[in-house]
Short mmCIF file of N, CA and C in Angstrom, two decimals:
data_model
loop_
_atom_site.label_atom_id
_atom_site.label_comp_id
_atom_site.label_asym_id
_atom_site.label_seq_id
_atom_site.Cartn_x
_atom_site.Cartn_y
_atom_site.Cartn_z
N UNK A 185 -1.76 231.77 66.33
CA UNK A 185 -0.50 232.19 66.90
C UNK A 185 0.63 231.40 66.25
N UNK A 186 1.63 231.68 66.49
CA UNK A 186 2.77 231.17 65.36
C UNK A 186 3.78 231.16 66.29
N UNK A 187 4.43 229.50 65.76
CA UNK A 187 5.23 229.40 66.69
C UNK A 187 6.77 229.60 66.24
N UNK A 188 7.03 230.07 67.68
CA UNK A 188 8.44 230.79 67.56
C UNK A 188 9.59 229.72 67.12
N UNK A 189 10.44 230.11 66.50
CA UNK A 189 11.30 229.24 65.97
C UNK A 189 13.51 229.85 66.30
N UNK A 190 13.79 229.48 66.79
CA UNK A 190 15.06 229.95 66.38
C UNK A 190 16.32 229.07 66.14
N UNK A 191 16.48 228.57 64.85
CA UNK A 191 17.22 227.67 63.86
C UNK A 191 18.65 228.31 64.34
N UNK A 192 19.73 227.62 63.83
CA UNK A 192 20.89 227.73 64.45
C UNK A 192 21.48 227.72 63.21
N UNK A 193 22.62 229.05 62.69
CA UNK A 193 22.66 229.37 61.22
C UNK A 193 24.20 228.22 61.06
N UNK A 194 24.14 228.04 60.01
CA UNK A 194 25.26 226.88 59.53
C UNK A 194 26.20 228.40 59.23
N UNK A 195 27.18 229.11 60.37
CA UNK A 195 28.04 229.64 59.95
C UNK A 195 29.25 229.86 58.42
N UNK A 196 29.66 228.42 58.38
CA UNK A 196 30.20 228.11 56.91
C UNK A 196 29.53 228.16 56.03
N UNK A 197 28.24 228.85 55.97
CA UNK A 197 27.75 229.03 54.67
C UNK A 197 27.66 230.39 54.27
N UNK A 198 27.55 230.90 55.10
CA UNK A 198 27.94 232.65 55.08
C UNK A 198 28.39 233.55 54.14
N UNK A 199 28.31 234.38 53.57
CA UNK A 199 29.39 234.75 52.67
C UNK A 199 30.41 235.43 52.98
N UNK A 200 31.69 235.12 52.54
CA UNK A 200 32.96 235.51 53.53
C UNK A 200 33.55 236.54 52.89
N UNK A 201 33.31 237.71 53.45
CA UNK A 201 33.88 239.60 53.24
C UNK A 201 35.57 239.12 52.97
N UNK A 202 35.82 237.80 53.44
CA UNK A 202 37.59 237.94 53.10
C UNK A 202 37.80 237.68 51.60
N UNK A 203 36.83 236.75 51.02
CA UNK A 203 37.05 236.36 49.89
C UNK A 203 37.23 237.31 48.59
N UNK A 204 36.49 238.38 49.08
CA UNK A 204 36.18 239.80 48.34
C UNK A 204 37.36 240.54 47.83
N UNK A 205 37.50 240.53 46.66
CA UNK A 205 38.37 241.26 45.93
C UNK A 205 38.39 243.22 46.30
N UNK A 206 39.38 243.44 46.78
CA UNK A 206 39.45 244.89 47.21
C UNK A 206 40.10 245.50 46.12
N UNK A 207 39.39 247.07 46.04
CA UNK A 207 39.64 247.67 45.09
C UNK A 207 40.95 248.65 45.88
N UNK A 208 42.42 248.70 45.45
CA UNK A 208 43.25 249.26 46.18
C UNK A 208 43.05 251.11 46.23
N UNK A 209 43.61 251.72 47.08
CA UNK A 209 43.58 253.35 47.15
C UNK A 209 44.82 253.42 45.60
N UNK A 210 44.31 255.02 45.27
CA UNK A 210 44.59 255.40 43.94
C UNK A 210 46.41 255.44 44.11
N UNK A 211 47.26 255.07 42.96
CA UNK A 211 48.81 255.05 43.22
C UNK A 211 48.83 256.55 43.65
N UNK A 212 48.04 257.76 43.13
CA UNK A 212 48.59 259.40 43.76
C UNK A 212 48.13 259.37 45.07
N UNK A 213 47.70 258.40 45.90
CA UNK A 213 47.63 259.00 47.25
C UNK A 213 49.13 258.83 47.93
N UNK A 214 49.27 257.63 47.58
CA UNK A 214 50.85 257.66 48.05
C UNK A 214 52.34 259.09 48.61
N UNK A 215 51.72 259.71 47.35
CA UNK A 215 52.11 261.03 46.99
C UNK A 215 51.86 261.81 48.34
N UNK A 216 50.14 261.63 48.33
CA UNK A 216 49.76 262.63 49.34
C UNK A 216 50.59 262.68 50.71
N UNK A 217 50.99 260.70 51.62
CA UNK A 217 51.14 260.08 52.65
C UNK A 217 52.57 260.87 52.62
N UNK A 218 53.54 260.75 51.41
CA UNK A 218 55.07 261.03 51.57
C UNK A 218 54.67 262.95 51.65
N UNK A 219 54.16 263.31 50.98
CA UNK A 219 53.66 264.94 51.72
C UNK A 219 53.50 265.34 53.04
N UNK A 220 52.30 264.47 53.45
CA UNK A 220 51.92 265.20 54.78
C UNK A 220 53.50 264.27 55.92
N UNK A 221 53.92 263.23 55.47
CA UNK A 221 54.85 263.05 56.26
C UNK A 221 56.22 264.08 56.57
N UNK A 222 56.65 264.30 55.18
CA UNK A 222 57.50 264.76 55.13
C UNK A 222 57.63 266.53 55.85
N UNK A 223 56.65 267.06 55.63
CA UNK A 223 55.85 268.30 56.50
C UNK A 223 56.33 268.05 57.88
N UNK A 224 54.99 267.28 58.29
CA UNK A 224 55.31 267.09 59.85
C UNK A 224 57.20 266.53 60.10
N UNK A 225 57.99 266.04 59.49
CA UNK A 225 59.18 265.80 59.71
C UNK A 225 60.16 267.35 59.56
N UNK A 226 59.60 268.03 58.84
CA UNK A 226 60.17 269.54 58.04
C UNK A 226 59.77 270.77 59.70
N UNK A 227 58.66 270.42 59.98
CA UNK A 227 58.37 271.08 61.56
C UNK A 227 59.82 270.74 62.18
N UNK A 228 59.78 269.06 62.58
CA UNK A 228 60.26 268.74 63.32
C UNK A 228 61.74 269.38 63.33
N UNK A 229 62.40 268.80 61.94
CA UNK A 229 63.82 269.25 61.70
C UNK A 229 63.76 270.95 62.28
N UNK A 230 62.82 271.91 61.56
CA UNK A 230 63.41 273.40 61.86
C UNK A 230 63.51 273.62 63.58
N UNK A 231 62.49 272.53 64.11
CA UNK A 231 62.55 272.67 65.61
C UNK A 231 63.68 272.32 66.36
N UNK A 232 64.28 270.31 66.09
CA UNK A 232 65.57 270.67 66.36
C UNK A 232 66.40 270.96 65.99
N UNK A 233 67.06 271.75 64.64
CA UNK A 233 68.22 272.76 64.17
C UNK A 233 67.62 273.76 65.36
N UNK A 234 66.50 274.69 65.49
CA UNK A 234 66.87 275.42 66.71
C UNK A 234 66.79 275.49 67.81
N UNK A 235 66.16 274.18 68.87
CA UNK A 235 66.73 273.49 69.79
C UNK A 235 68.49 273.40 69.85
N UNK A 236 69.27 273.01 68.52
CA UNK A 236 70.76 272.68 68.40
C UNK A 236 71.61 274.20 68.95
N UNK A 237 70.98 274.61 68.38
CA UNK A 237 71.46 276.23 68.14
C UNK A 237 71.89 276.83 69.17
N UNK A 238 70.45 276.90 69.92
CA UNK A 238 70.18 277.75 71.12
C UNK A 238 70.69 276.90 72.36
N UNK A 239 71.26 275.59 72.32
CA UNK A 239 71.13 274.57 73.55
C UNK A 239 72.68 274.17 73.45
N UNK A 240 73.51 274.79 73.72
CA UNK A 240 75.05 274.42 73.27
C UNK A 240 75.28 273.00 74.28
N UNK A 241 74.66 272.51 75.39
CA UNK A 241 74.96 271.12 76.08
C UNK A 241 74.31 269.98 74.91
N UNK A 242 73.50 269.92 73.69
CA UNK A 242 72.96 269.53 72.90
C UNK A 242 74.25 269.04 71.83
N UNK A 243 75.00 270.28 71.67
CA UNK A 243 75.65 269.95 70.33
C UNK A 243 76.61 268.60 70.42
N UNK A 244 77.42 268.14 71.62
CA UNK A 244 77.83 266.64 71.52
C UNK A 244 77.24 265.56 70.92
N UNK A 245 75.51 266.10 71.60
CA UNK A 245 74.65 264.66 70.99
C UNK A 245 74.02 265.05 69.35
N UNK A 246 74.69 265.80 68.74
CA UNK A 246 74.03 266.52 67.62
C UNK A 246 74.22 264.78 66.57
N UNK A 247 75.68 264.51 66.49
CA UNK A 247 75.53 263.30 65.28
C UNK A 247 74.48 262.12 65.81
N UNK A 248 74.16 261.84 67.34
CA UNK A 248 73.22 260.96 67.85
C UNK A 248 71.80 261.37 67.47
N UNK A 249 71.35 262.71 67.89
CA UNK A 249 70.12 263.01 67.41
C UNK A 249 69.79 262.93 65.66
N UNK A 250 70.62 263.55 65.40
CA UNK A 250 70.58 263.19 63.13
C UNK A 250 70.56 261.88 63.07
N UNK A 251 70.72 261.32 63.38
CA UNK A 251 71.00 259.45 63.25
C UNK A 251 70.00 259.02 63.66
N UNK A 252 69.22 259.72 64.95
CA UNK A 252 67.81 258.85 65.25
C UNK A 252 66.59 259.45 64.72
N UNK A 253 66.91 260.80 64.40
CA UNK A 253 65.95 261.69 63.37
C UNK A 253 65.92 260.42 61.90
N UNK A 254 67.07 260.48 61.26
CA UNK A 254 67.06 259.34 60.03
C UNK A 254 66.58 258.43 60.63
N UNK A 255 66.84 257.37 61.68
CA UNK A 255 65.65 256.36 61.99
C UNK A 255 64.59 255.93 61.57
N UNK A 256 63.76 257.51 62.56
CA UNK A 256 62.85 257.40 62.74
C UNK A 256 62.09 257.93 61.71
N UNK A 257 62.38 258.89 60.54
CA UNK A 257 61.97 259.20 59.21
C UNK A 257 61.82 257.86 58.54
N UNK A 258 63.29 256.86 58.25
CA UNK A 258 63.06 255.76 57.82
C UNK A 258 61.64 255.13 58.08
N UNK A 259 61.73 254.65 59.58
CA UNK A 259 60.38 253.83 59.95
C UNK A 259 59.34 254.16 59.35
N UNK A 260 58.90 255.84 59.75
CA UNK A 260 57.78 256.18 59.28
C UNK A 260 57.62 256.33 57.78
N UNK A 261 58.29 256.01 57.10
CA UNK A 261 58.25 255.85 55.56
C UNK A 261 57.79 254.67 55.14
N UNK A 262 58.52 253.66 55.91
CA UNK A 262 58.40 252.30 55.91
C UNK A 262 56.53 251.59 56.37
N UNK A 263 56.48 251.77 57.50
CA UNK A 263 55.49 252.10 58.10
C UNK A 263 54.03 252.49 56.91
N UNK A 264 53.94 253.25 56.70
CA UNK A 264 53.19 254.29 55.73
C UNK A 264 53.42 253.49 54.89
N UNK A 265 54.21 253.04 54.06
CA UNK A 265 53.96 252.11 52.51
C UNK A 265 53.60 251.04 52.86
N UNK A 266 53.96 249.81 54.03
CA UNK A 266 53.25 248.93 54.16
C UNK A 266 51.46 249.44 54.98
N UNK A 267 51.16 250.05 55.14
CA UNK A 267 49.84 250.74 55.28
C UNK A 267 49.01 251.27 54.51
N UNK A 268 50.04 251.98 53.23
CA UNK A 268 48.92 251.89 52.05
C UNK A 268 48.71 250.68 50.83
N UNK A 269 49.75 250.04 51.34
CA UNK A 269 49.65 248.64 49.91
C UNK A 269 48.53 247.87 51.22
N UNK A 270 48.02 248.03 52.20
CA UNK A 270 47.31 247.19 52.98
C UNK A 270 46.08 247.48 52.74
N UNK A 271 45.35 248.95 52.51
CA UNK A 271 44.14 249.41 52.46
C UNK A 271 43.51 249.11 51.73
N UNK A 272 42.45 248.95 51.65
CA UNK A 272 41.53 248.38 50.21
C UNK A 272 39.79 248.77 50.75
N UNK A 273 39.18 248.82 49.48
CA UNK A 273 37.43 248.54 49.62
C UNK A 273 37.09 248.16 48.71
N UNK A 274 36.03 248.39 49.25
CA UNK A 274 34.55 247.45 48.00
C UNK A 274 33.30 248.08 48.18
N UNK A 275 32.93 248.18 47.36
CA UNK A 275 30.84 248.53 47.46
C UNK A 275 30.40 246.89 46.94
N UNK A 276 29.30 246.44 47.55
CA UNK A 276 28.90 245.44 46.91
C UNK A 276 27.57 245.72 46.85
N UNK A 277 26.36 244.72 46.43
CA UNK A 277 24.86 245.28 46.86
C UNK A 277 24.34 245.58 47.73
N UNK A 278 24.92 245.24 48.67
CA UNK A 278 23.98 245.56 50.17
C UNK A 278 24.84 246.11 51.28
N UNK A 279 26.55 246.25 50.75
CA UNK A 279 27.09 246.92 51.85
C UNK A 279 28.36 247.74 51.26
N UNK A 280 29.38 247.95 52.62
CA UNK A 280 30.15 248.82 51.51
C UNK A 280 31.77 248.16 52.28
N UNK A 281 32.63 247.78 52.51
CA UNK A 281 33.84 246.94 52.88
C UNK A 281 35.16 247.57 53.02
N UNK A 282 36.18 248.10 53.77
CA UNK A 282 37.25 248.74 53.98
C UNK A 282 37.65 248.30 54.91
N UNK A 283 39.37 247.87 54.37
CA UNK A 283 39.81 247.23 55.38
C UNK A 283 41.55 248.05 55.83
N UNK A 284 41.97 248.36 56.94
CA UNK A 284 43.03 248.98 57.07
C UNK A 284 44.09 248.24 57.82
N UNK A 285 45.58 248.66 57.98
CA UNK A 285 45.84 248.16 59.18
C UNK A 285 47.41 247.80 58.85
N UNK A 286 48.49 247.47 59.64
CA UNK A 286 49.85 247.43 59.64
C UNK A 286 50.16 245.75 60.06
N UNK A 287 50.19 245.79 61.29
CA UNK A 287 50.20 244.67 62.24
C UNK A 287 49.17 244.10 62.58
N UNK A 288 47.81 244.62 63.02
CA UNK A 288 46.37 244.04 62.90
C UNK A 288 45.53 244.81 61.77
N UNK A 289 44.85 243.59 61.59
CA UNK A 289 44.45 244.23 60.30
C UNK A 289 42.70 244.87 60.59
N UNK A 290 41.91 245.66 60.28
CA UNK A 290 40.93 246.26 60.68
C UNK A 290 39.62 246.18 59.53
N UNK A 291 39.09 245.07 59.42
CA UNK A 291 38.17 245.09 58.15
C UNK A 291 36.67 245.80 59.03
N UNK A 292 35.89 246.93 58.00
CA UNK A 292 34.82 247.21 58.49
C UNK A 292 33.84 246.98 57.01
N UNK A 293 32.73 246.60 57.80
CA UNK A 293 31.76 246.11 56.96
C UNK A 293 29.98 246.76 57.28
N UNK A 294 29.69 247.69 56.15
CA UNK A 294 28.94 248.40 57.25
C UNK A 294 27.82 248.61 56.01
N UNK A 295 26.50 248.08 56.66
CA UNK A 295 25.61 248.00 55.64
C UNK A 295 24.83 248.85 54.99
N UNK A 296 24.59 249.14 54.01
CA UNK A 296 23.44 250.21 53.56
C UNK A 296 22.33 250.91 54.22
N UNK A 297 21.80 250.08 54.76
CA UNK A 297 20.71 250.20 56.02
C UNK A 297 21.17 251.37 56.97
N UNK A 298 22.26 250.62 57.32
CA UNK A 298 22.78 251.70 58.38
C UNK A 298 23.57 252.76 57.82
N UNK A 299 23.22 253.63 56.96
CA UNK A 299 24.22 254.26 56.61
C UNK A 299 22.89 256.02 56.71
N UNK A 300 23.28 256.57 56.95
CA UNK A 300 22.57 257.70 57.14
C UNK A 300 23.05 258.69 56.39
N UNK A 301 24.97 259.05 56.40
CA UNK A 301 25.01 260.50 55.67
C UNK A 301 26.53 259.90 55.06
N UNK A 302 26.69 260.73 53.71
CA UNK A 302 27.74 260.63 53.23
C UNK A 302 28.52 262.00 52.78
N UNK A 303 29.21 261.94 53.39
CA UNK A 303 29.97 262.95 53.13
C UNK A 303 31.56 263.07 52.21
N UNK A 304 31.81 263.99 51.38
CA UNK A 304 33.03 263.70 50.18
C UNK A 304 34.12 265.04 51.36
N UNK A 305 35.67 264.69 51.03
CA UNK A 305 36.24 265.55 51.96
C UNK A 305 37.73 265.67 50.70
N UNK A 306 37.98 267.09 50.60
CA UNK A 306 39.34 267.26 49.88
C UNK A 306 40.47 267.73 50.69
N UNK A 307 41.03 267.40 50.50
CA UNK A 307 42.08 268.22 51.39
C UNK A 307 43.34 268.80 50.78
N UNK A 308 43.71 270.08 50.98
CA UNK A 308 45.09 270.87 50.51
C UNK A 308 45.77 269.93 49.30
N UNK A 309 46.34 268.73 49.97
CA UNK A 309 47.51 267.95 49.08
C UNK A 309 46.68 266.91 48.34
N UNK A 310 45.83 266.19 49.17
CA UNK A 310 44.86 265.79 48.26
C UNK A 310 44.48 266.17 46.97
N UNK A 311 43.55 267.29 46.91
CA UNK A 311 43.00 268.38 45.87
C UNK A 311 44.14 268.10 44.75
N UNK A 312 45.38 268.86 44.98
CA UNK A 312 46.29 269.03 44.09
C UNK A 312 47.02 267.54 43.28
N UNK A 313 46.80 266.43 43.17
CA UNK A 313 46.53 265.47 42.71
C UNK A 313 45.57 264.56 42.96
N UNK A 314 44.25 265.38 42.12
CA UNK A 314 43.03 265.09 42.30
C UNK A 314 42.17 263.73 42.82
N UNK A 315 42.39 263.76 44.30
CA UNK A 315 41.87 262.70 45.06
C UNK A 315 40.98 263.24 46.64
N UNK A 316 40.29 262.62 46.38
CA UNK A 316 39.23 262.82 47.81
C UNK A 316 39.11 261.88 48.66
N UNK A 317 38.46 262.24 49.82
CA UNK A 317 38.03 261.11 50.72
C UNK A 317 36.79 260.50 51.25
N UNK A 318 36.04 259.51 50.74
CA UNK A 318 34.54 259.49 51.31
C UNK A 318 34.41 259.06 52.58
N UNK A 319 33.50 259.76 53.80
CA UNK A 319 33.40 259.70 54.74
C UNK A 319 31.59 259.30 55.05
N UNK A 320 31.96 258.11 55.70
CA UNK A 320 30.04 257.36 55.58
C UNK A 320 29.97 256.98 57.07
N UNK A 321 29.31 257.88 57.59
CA UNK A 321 28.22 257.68 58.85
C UNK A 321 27.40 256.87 59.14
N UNK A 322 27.13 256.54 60.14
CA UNK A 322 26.14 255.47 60.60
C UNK A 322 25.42 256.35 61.76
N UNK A 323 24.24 255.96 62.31
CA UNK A 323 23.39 256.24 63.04
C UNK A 323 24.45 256.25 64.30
N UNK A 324 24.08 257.26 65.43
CA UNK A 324 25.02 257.30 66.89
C UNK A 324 26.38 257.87 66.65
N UNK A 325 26.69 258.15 66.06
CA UNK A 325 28.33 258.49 66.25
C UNK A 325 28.38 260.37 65.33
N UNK A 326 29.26 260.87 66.12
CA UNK A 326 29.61 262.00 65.54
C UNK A 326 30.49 262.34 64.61
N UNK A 327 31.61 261.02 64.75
CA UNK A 327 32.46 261.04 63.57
C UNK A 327 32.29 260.10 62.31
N UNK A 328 33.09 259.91 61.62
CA UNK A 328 32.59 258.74 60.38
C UNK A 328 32.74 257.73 60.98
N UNK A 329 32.66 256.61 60.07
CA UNK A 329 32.71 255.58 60.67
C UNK A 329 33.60 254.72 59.82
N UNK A 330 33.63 255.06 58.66
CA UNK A 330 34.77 254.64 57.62
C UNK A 330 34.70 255.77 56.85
N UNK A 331 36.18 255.99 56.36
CA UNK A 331 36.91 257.35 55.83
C UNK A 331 38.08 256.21 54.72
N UNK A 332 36.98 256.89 53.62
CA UNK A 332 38.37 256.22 52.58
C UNK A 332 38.67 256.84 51.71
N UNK A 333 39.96 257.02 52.12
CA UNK A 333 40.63 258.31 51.49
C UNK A 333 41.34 257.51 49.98
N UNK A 334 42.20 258.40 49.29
CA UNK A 334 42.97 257.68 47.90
C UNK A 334 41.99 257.22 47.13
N UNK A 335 40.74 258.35 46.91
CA UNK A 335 40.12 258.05 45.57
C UNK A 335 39.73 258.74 44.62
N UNK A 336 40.26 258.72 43.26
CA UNK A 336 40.13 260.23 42.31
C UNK A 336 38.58 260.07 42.31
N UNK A 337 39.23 261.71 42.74
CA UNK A 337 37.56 262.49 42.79
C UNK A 337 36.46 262.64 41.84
N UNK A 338 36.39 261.81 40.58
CA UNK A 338 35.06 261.83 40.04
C UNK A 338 34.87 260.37 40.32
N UNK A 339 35.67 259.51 40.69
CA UNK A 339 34.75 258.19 41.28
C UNK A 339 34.70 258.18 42.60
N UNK A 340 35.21 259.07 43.36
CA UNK A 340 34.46 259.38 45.15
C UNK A 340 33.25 260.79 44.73
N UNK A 341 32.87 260.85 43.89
CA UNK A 341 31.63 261.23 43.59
C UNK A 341 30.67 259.93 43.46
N UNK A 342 30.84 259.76 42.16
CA UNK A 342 30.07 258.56 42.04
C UNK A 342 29.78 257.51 43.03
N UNK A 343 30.37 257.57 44.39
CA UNK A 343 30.70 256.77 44.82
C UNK A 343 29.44 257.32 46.01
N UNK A 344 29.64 258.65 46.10
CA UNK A 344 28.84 259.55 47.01
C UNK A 344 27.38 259.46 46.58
N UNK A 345 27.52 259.25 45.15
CA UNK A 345 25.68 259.19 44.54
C UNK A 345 25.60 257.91 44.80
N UNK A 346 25.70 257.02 44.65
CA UNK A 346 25.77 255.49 44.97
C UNK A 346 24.95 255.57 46.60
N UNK A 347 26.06 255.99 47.11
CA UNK A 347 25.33 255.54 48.71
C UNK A 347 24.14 256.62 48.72
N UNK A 348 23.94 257.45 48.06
CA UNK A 348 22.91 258.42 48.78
C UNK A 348 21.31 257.88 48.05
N UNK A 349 21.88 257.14 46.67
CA UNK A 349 20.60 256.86 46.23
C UNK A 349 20.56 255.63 47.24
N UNK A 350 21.63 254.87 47.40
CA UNK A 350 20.84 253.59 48.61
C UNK A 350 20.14 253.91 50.01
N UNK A 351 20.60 255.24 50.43
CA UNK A 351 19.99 256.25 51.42
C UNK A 351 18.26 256.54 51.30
N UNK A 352 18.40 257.00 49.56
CA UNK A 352 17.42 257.46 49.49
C UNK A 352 15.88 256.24 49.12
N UNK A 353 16.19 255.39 48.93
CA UNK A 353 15.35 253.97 49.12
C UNK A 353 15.27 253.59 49.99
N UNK A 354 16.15 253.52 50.87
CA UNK A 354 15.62 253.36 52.47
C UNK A 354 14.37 254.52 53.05
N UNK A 355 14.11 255.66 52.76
CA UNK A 355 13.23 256.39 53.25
C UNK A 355 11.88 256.14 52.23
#
């Protein structure tokens, strides 16, 4: 019989996921972020020009609302570029590393082992300056579990054969 042992790991010896050089999202996703923003802002505007229109107790506050419309376009511009100069990953040998985030920052670290399905995703504005998004599953969950978008699409291929052959050594 063999006796049980449980040693107490010297934490500081660890290897530290911060030290890890991140590979940044591609400069054309940027492109994509000022797209889909500017859209959802392009809704917004045709909605209130005809909110303005139709709502004549509105039109006093018309130079107040344009002024907080610019605001709040500003922010979210602002916002969005410090969010994509923040994003980054890594594949290393045994796992795969993405880290997101504005104000807190969100590093996920999620190992080969656990990785079950990989999925590649294009989308409309994406496509058209050729970038994809890899989406990698883990066991239990219905959605991904890390989605990293801003990567030209023949290295979020490669990137897709990568994890599937580490998939496929696990079985």
């Amino acid at each position: 019989m063999e006796n049980f042992t449980n040693e107490t790991i010297d934490t500081k010896l660890l290897p530290r996921f911060e030290e890890v050089e991140l590979n940044s999202l591609h400069p054309k996703y940027w492109n994509v972020i000022v797209c889909n923003i500017s859209i959802l802002f392009l809704i917004i505007a045709v909605g209130l020009t005809f909110a303005l229109f139709k709502v004549e107790e509105l039109n006093r506050w018309t130079p107040f609302i344009l002024i907080g419309f610019g605001i709040v376009l500003l922010i979210a511009f602002s916002l969005s570029r410090l969010g994509f100069k923040k994003r980054g990953f890594a594949f290393r040998n045994h796992d795969v590393i993405y880290r997101s985030g504005i104000i807190a920052t969100n590093t996920m670290v999620i190992p080969y082992n656990r990785v079950q399905h990989v999925a590649l995703h294009e989308g409309f504005i994406s496509r058209y300056f050729g970038l994809a998004k890899v989406e990698i599953f883990t066991a239990g969950g219905s959605s991904s579990d890390i989605e990293i978008p801003g990567i030209a699409k023949e290295e979020a291929e490669n990137i897709k054969q990568l994890l599937m052959g580490k998939i496929q050594k696990q079985l």
